[in-house]
Amino acid sequence: MAPTKSDAINDEGSASLFLLSTLSSSSSSQGGRKRQREGTEKHRPLQDVVACLSGFPHERKDEFHQLIESLGGRYTRELNLDKNTHLITEISHGAKYELAAANPQTIHIVTPSWLHTAAKTEQRPFEADHSISSQTAKSISSLLQLPSKQQARSALVPRLDYALRLSHENQVQRRSLFQPHHFYLVGFEGGNYNNDNLKLQLSKLIRRANGTIYWELNEDVTALVLCDGCDPTLYKAAQIVSQHHANLPSAVSPLWIVESYESNKLQSTRLYPPVQSLLPEPPDKTLPKKSIKAIVSSSTASNSNVFRGCLFSFLKTKIENDDTDSSRCKVLDFDVQEQAAFVKAHGGQLLSSKLVEALKGDAQTRQDAATAKQRKCYVVCWGGGNPRVSTSPLVSQLQRDNLCDVLLVTPFWLQTCVTVRKRVPPERVPMILMPQTWSMKFVNSKSERIDEKLGHQKRLEVSLTGFQGTEKAAIIHVIAAIGGFYHDHMSSTNTHLICKEKASGIKLEKAVEWGLHVVSVQWLYHILEHGYGGAENDPHGCEKKFLVVDAAAKTYTF
């Protein structure tokens, strides 16, 4: 199990006491000072180490500098590839981190636990045991392996206590940490003392860093904090909200709050998913219809007028997966009940025989046919093939009697309209918002190998540049639906940058520097139709056909 912050403080304190006692004893005899120094030098574990720190407040840096020197090492203020051997940090971003990560043969990236272990054992620890990735994995796996909800929640209590007892100066430094975030806490109810206590402490920590907590779900929420081990029904409901809510809020474990506060840096939400494996799934793994409707409706209560006055029908054609490579060519499917609940939550009406009869009566009383046609009926289609609205008797009747305009759209059109808070013409982004003759495909429904040159499993991590408004919102929804992950702030962990024609700027420059796939939006449309391998089903991907910038030659192909 990874050492906690409180463990680190205790280890640091004991190490400091040990060093003070060593220094005291070494100075007790003037004549034996040289012999004592020679003896301690033999046991200095870091005598060949030149370390640099990143991401710590000044008081912690001073403490670490003293500890490094006392263990025989040296330190520098700036990272220098010719001098430094180690970078000590708790964050996986920043200029120093990027430089060190690009030179793994020269510089080891470790956490402070590496220092504390060296002080405790008087030996140089293995760097691999104290890397950022291993420490994060241990922190998360320690919760995932807990046998009960009670233990999962109680494991956070000492961390919260420590965070709440930080000095006033440290609290001031974290005052604006959560300021941009609006939180909704899920699964802490039930009248249980431990739940209430955990919720109270989390609320204090969030407010102390200027975060906003809502007790009812609304359109401003940006993060869903799920109690570890909460009911699987709540977990699934939260996932639905994350996909359909206008802000696409992340669902996270309370551990994300604690880790971010302790490090005074917002951690990646992808590394702290809600712990849902502590309880077995119920026999019926489908979320009750009532729960779906209730949570989707409540998540968008104040944004419920987007589809007001519009009629909706759903047309799902037969979906057939490609048997030649089901892992790459699984067809995108959408749940009709979820789509209907989403439409109703935003003011839309579902087409019914009663509504058709009402429209008929309304048309007979109006002499101006153009006025009657102002009402629109959107037929939400997916599955591939030519959508045949004639298969729907109600839609056919609307067309036959000229009762209203009938428009064909996709589920992505629904999501995009809610995101931009207005109904947009589907022809604005036709490849996404209008039905196509081909079925849309998953790229990687799980963590699939995206790039062979990376040598390990990697997900589709995408950023955009040059896109705005409706087009950007539509693309983001597609990325999420096909199994990818969108990042507004690009980093070297990205795999792709989708670039609009004639775009320029820092994202493009960094993508070339980091060797990312810089592709046009046509690449996204292509894999949406054919899967990641493209029309030729290339296991290495089809990026070469859609490169905007050749990263190797650093030449533009606009």
Tab-separated table of C-alpha atoms in Angstrom, residues 45-46 48-54 56 68 74 76 79-91 96-112 114-115 124-134:
chain	number	residue	atom	x	y	z
A	45	PRO	CA	22.459	6.315	0.501
A	46	LEU	CA	22.072	9.348	-1.797
A	48	ASP	CA	25.505	10.169	-6.010
A	49	VAL	CA	22.088	11.803	-6.273
A	50	VAL	CA	21.456	15.303	-7.621
A	51	ALA	CA	17.748	16.021	-7.157
A	52	CYS	CA	15.370	18.734	-8.248
A	53	LEU	CA	11.911	19.441	-6.800
A	54	SER	CA	8.712	20.405	-8.591
A	56	PHE	CA	5.915	21.922	-3.673
A	68	ILE	CA	18.529	15.364	0.643
A	74	ARG	CA	22.737	17.386	-3.590
A	76	THR	CA	19.468	22.144	-7.734
A	79	LEU	CA	16.293	20.968	-13.718
A	80	ASN	CA	19.476	20.356	-15.679
A	81	LEU	CA	19.852	17.247	-17.847
A	82	ASP	CA	23.640	17.385	-17.469
A	83	LYS	CA	23.555	17.465	-13.656
A	84	ASN	CA	20.342	16.076	-12.228
A	85	THR	CA	19.656	12.404	-11.637
A	86	HIS	CA	16.199	12.667	-10.013
A	87	LEU	CA	13.065	14.798	-10.167
A	88	ILE	CA	10.966	14.621	-6.979
A	89	THR	CA	7.341	15.576	-7.527
A	90	GLU	CA	3.738	14.606	-6.869
A	91	ILE	CA	2.285	15.975	-10.096
A	96	LYS	CA	10.129	20.141	-15.331
A	97	TYR	CA	8.055	16.982	-15.483
A	98	GLU	CA	7.765	17.089	-19.278
A	99	LEU	CA	11.527	17.536	-19.629
A	100	ALA	CA	12.297	14.688	-17.229
A	101	ALA	CA	9.690	12.387	-18.757
A	102	ALA	CA	11.242	12.948	-22.175
A	103	ASN	CA	14.611	11.752	-20.826
A	104	PRO	CA	13.855	8.618	-18.759
A	105	GLN	CA	17.362	7.223	-19.267
A	106	THR	CA	18.866	10.286	-17.608
A	107	ILE	CA	16.415	11.331	-14.884
A	108	HIS	CA	14.324	9.266	-12.473
A	109	ILE	CA	10.921	10.735	-11.582
A	110	VAL	CA	9.976	9.785	-8.009
A	111	THR	CA	7.625	10.886	-5.227
A	112	PRO	CA	8.705	12.145	-1.763
A	114	TRP	CA	11.442	7.710	-2.103
A	115	LEU	CA	13.250	10.196	0.147
A	124	ARG	CA	18.813	3.877	-1.803
A	125	PRO	CA	15.321	2.570	-2.677
A	126	PHE	CA	14.310	1.272	-6.097
A	127	GLU	CA	12.958	4.232	-8.065
A	128	ALA	CA	10.328	2.103	-9.810
A	129	ASP	CA	8.628	1.490	-6.451
A	130	HIS	CA	8.165	5.228	-5.929
A	131	SER	CA	7.171	6.497	-9.360
A	132	ILE	CA	4.066	8.673	-9.705
A	133	SER	CA	2.177	5.984	-11.599
A	134	SER	CA	2.940	3.267	-9.037
